[in-house]
Structures are given as C-alpha cells and as structure tokens.
Amino acid sequence: MSSPRDFSPSGAPHPHREHSAQTSACAATVRLNKRMAELGLCSRREADAWIAQGWVRVNGRVAAVGQQVGLQDRIELDARAQGQQQRLVTFLLHKPMGYVSGQAEDGHTPAVALIQPRNHWREDPSRMRFDAQQLRGLAPAGRLDSDSVGLLVLTQDGRVARRIIGEDSVMEKEYLVRVQYGAVSSNVQAAFPAAQLARLRHGLALDGQPLQPALVEWQNPEQLRFVLTEGKKRQIRRMCELVGLRVVGLKRIRIGRVTLGALPPGQWRYLLPHEQF
C-alpha cells in the first residue's frame, strides 16, 4: 500500500493534520463513507470503492466497508485514490432546447449525448483530450428542463456534484428569464406590480414549504434576472405562475463562480483546473 495522506476537514491535502470539528470524543458515530463525503473527499460511492480496495485508513488502520467513525477520527487516503480522483473530469455544456438533463424521457434525448468530439468548443483553453472513458459514470449536477437552456454541469467527480446539489448546498445559480404578463409581452416591467416583484424575492411557497429569499431584478423591460440558492423542480416557472407571469425563455448563465461565458449552444468544454464552483 502506498503512503497514505491525511486530509484537512476542508478536503484539501495537508500532511499530519487530523480531521477535527472540536467536538466531544463521545459524539455519535456515522458511517465512514458518509463522513468522507461530508468532508468533501469524495462521493459515498467513491468512498465505498476505495474502502473495498484497501485505500482508506482510519487512525492508521485499514478501514472496512460499513465502518463507523467519530468526528475525531483521522482518515487517510492512499495515493492511488488521489491519482484516480485527479483523472475524473467535469464538462460544462451549453444545453440547447429539447434536451433533458438526465435519462431520456418523453422522447427527449439526454444532454450527455452531446458530449462527443464534434461538439467540443474549438476555443476551449483546456489541454485535455477527449476519451470515451470520460463518459463513464458521468452524471448531471443539477437539472435544466427540456424547455430551458444554458449552463449544465456533467461530472464524474462526486465532490463537484456534492458542492452543487448536496443536501447542504447553498450555491447560487443565476438565470435570465424572459416573461409575459397577461397579454403584455413588451415593456412588461412597466405593467408588472412592484408588490408582486417583492413576492418573487421573498414570500412564495412551493410544495407546502416557503421558499428561500431570492435575488430577482429586471435585466431589461422583458427579462428578469434570478439568483437562487435552492433548486426545486421547475422552480422559476412555478414562482412566476404564482404572480401572474408566464415564462417564455429561461437560460442559466452561472453556477457558483463558474459562468456560461461565450460557450456556444450545443457545445461543451472542460472545467479548468483553476475553476472552482
């Protein structure tokens, strides 16, 4: 077994440093795979695979699948796990209309079908070369409906997926939304009541639960800018319906600190090493 490396609670490598949350030694235990995911080391699935291969140590001992650990326990990863993780790729796709984010449904093609050499953006600054192996285990981190366009993240890396769509994620997602108000399709801003705009920002509920505050402002007289930190199904369209607006176009332009930029519709590029969500 190669020399293991300790990791800090943030998930960044740091020799000889223990994971610690300054909690009591009698704190309740959790499954090792869950703890590794909480620390941002990997996904639970990756953790189980590494544990099964003997690539994880707890307090200096090789871990077992299903093992329970406390917050004070030291978790070490073998260098082979590190190397495997470094080979995982993340794609940024400008999803066009008519494609679904995940599995094929209602006759629509999944967006992953666009991840092929002919759709690779010519101006991609990454030096990576496409390989069919990069499609293995590839999954969308967040969804865009078939009638929505814009930035879609497809990744092999469980850490990336957790940051974007994990239970505790509060990552911002930014959208440009063209709307109509009743029969009004031009200069909607002038016709739409300010009180209803305030409700869009805070005061609506979906599925019996109040929504988190959102940033909602006019980008131009026919288009709103939304910044959300949650992602309920068809959330923006449903929010707009509650205040009498009809969405006629929806485009996601940012997730966290990563923007769609000049990426053309239907094309993709690699997430660059320095880019962080």
Short mmCIF file of C-alpha atoms in Angstrom, two decimals, residues 21-196:
data_model
loop_
_atom_site.label_atom_id
_atom_site.label_comp_id
_atom_site.label_asym_id
_atom_site.label_seq_id
_atom_site.Cartn_x
_atom_site.Cartn_y
_atom_site.Cartn_z
CA ALA A 21 -14.52 19.51 14.42
CA GLN A 22 -13.53 20.26 18.03
CA THR A 23 -16.33 18.07 19.28
CA SER A 24 -16.60 15.80 22.29
CA ALA A 25 -15.00 12.39 21.98
CA CYS A 26 -18.33 10.85 22.92
CA ALA A 27 -20.07 12.30 19.84
CA ALA A 28 -22.25 9.89 17.85
CA THR A 29 -20.60 7.92 15.07
CA VAL A 30 -21.51 7.83 11.37
CA ARG A 31 -20.66 5.51 8.50
CA LEU A 32 -17.20 6.13 7.10
CA ASN A 33 -18.47 6.74 3.57
CA LYS A 34 -20.85 9.44 4.83
CA ARG A 35 -18.09 11.11 6.84
CA MET A 36 -15.77 11.14 3.82
CA ALA A 37 -18.50 12.75 1.71
CA GLU A 38 -19.19 15.35 4.43
CA LEU A 39 -15.51 16.28 4.42
CA GLY A 40 -15.57 16.79 0.65
CA LEU A 41 -13.10 13.98 -0.01
CA CYS A 42 -15.29 12.10 -2.49
CA SER A 43 -18.81 10.80 -3.05
CA ARG A 44 -20.20 7.97 -0.92
CA ARG A 45 -19.95 5.63 -3.91
CA GLU A 46 -16.29 6.51 -4.43
CA ALA A 47 -15.64 6.09 -0.71
CA ASP A 48 -17.11 2.57 -0.73
CA ALA A 49 -14.98 1.62 -3.74
CA TRP A 50 -11.79 2.93 -2.14
CA ILE A 51 -12.54 1.29 1.20
CA ALA A 52 -13.16 -2.04 -0.56
CA GLN A 53 -9.75 -1.73 -2.27
CA GLY A 54 -7.98 -1.01 1.00
CA TRP A 55 -7.17 2.59 0.05
CA VAL A 56 -8.60 4.18 3.22
CA ARG A 57 -7.17 4.08 6.75
CA VAL A 58 -8.81 5.22 9.97
CA ASN A 59 -6.40 6.10 12.77
CA GLY A 60 -3.66 4.23 10.90
CA ARG A 61 -5.63 1.02 10.29
CA VAL A 62 -7.09 -0.20 7.01
CA ALA A 63 -10.81 0.60 7.06
CA ALA A 64 -13.66 -1.83 6.48
CA VAL A 65 -16.78 -1.29 4.37
CA GLY A 66 -19.61 -0.08 6.62
CA GLN A 67 -17.25 1.01 9.40
CA GLN A 68 -18.48 3.63 11.85
CA VAL A 69 -16.28 6.61 12.73
CA GLY A 70 -16.43 9.58 15.05
CA LEU A 71 -15.71 13.18 14.15
CA GLN A 72 -12.38 12.99 15.98
CA ASP A 73 -11.08 10.01 13.96
CA ARG A 74 -8.23 10.54 11.50
CA ILE A 75 -8.99 9.49 7.91
CA GLU A 76 -6.14 8.87 5.46
CA LEU A 77 -6.30 8.23 1.73
CA ASP A 78 -3.85 6.15 -0.24
CA ALA A 79 -2.01 7.90 -3.07
CA ARG A 80 -3.74 5.60 -5.56
CA ALA A 81 -7.10 7.07 -4.58
CA GLN A 82 -5.64 10.54 -5.11
CA GLY A 83 -4.39 9.58 -8.57
CA GLN A 84 -7.73 8.10 -9.55
CA GLN A 85 -9.55 11.22 -8.41
CA GLN A 86 -7.27 13.50 -10.41
CA ARG A 87 -8.32 11.72 -13.59
CA LEU A 88 -12.02 12.48 -13.08
CA VAL A 89 -13.39 15.07 -15.49
CA THR A 90 -16.13 17.68 -15.40
CA PHE A 91 -17.78 19.03 -18.55
CA LEU A 92 -19.54 22.37 -18.95
CA LEU A 93 -22.26 22.14 -21.60
CA HIS A 94 -24.41 24.86 -23.13
CA LYS A 95 -27.59 22.80 -23.20
CA PRO A 96 -29.88 23.71 -26.08
CA MET A 97 -33.68 23.45 -26.16
CA GLY A 98 -35.19 19.98 -26.40
CA TYR A 99 -32.61 18.00 -24.41
CA VAL A 100 -33.17 16.65 -20.90
CA SER A 101 -30.51 16.78 -18.20
CA GLY A 102 -30.64 13.15 -17.09
CA GLN A 103 -32.11 9.96 -18.51
CA ALA A 104 -34.08 10.03 -21.75
CA GLU A 105 -37.75 10.87 -21.14
CA ASP A 106 -40.84 11.78 -23.16
CA GLY A 107 -38.93 11.27 -26.39
CA HIS A 108 -36.24 13.79 -25.48
CA THR A 109 -32.54 12.99 -25.87
CA PRO A 110 -30.30 13.19 -22.77
CA ALA A 111 -27.80 16.05 -22.80
CA VAL A 112 -24.87 13.66 -22.33
CA ALA A 113 -25.37 12.63 -25.98
CA LEU A 114 -23.82 16.00 -26.91
CA ILE A 115 -20.53 15.16 -25.16
CA GLN A 116 -18.67 13.99 -28.23
CA PRO A 117 -15.63 15.29 -30.13
CA ARG A 118 -17.57 17.10 -32.85
CA ASN A 119 -19.27 19.31 -30.23
CA HIS A 120 -16.08 20.22 -28.37
CA TRP A 121 -15.72 24.02 -28.35
CA ARG A 122 -12.75 24.99 -30.52
CA GLU A 123 -11.81 27.78 -28.13
CA ASP A 124 -11.67 25.54 -25.06
CA PRO A 125 -8.49 26.65 -23.23
CA SER A 126 -8.06 23.22 -21.64
CA ARG A 127 -5.30 20.97 -22.96
CA MET A 128 -7.26 17.83 -22.19
CA ARG A 129 -8.14 15.44 -24.98
CA PHE A 130 -11.45 13.66 -25.20
CA ASP A 131 -11.51 9.97 -24.37
CA ALA A 132 -14.52 7.67 -24.26
CA GLN A 133 -13.51 6.70 -20.70
CA GLN A 134 -14.53 10.21 -19.66
CA LEU A 135 -18.16 9.25 -20.24
CA ARG A 136 -18.10 6.50 -17.62
CA GLY A 137 -20.07 7.43 -14.52
CA LEU A 138 -20.87 10.85 -15.98
CA ALA A 139 -23.91 12.46 -14.35
CA PRO A 140 -25.59 15.89 -14.33
CA ALA A 141 -25.00 18.02 -11.24
CA GLY A 142 -28.34 19.80 -11.22
CA ARG A 143 -31.01 19.84 -13.88
CA LEU A 144 -32.34 22.04 -16.65
CA ASP A 145 -35.74 21.24 -18.09
CA SER A 146 -36.06 20.35 -21.77
CA ASP A 147 -37.54 23.79 -22.50
CA SER A 148 -34.68 25.61 -20.70
CA VAL A 149 -31.19 26.32 -21.98
CA GLY A 150 -27.80 27.30 -20.64
CA LEU A 151 -25.09 26.01 -18.32
CA LEU A 152 -25.29 22.33 -17.43
CA VAL A 153 -22.56 20.58 -15.44
CA LEU A 154 -21.86 16.92 -16.19
CA THR A 155 -19.26 15.34 -13.94
CA GLN A 156 -17.55 12.10 -12.90
CA ASP A 157 -16.44 13.76 -9.67
CA GLY A 158 -18.67 13.24 -6.64
CA ARG A 159 -17.06 16.21 -4.88
CA VAL A 160 -18.25 18.55 -7.63
CA ALA A 161 -21.77 17.12 -7.55
CA ARG A 162 -21.96 17.47 -3.77
CA ARG A 163 -20.91 21.14 -3.88
CA ILE A 164 -23.62 21.93 -6.41
CA ILE A 165 -26.55 19.73 -5.40
CA GLY A 166 -25.66 18.28 -1.99
CA GLU A 167 -28.25 18.42 0.80
CA ASP A 168 -26.43 21.30 2.48
CA SER A 169 -25.52 23.18 -0.70
CA VAL A 170 -26.46 26.86 -0.86
CA MET A 171 -24.61 27.52 -4.10
CA GLU A 172 -26.01 30.34 -6.22
CA LYS A 173 -27.48 29.61 -9.64
CA GLU A 174 -28.15 32.58 -11.91
CA TYR A 175 -30.79 32.71 -14.65
CA LEU A 176 -32.06 35.14 -17.27
CA VAL A 177 -35.83 34.78 -17.67
CA ARG A 178 -37.97 36.34 -20.41
CA VAL A 179 -41.57 36.82 -19.27
CA GLN A 180 -45.03 37.97 -20.31
CA TYR A 181 -47.68 39.45 -18.01
CA GLY A 182 -51.13 38.51 -19.25
CA ALA A 183 -51.38 39.94 -22.77
CA VAL A 184 -48.39 42.23 -22.16
CA SER A 185 -45.26 41.00 -23.96
CA SER A 186 -43.32 44.26 -24.36
CA ASN A 187 -42.26 46.61 -21.57
CA VAL A 188 -43.50 44.06 -19.04
CA GLN A 189 -41.58 45.87 -16.32
CA ALA A 190 -43.91 48.88 -16.54
CA ALA A 191 -47.06 46.74 -16.24
CA PHE A 192 -45.92 44.32 -13.54
CA PRO A 193 -46.80 45.45 -9.96
CA ALA A 194 -43.89 46.19 -7.64
CA ALA A 195 -45.64 44.25 -4.85
CA GLN A 196 -45.58 41.11 -6.97
#
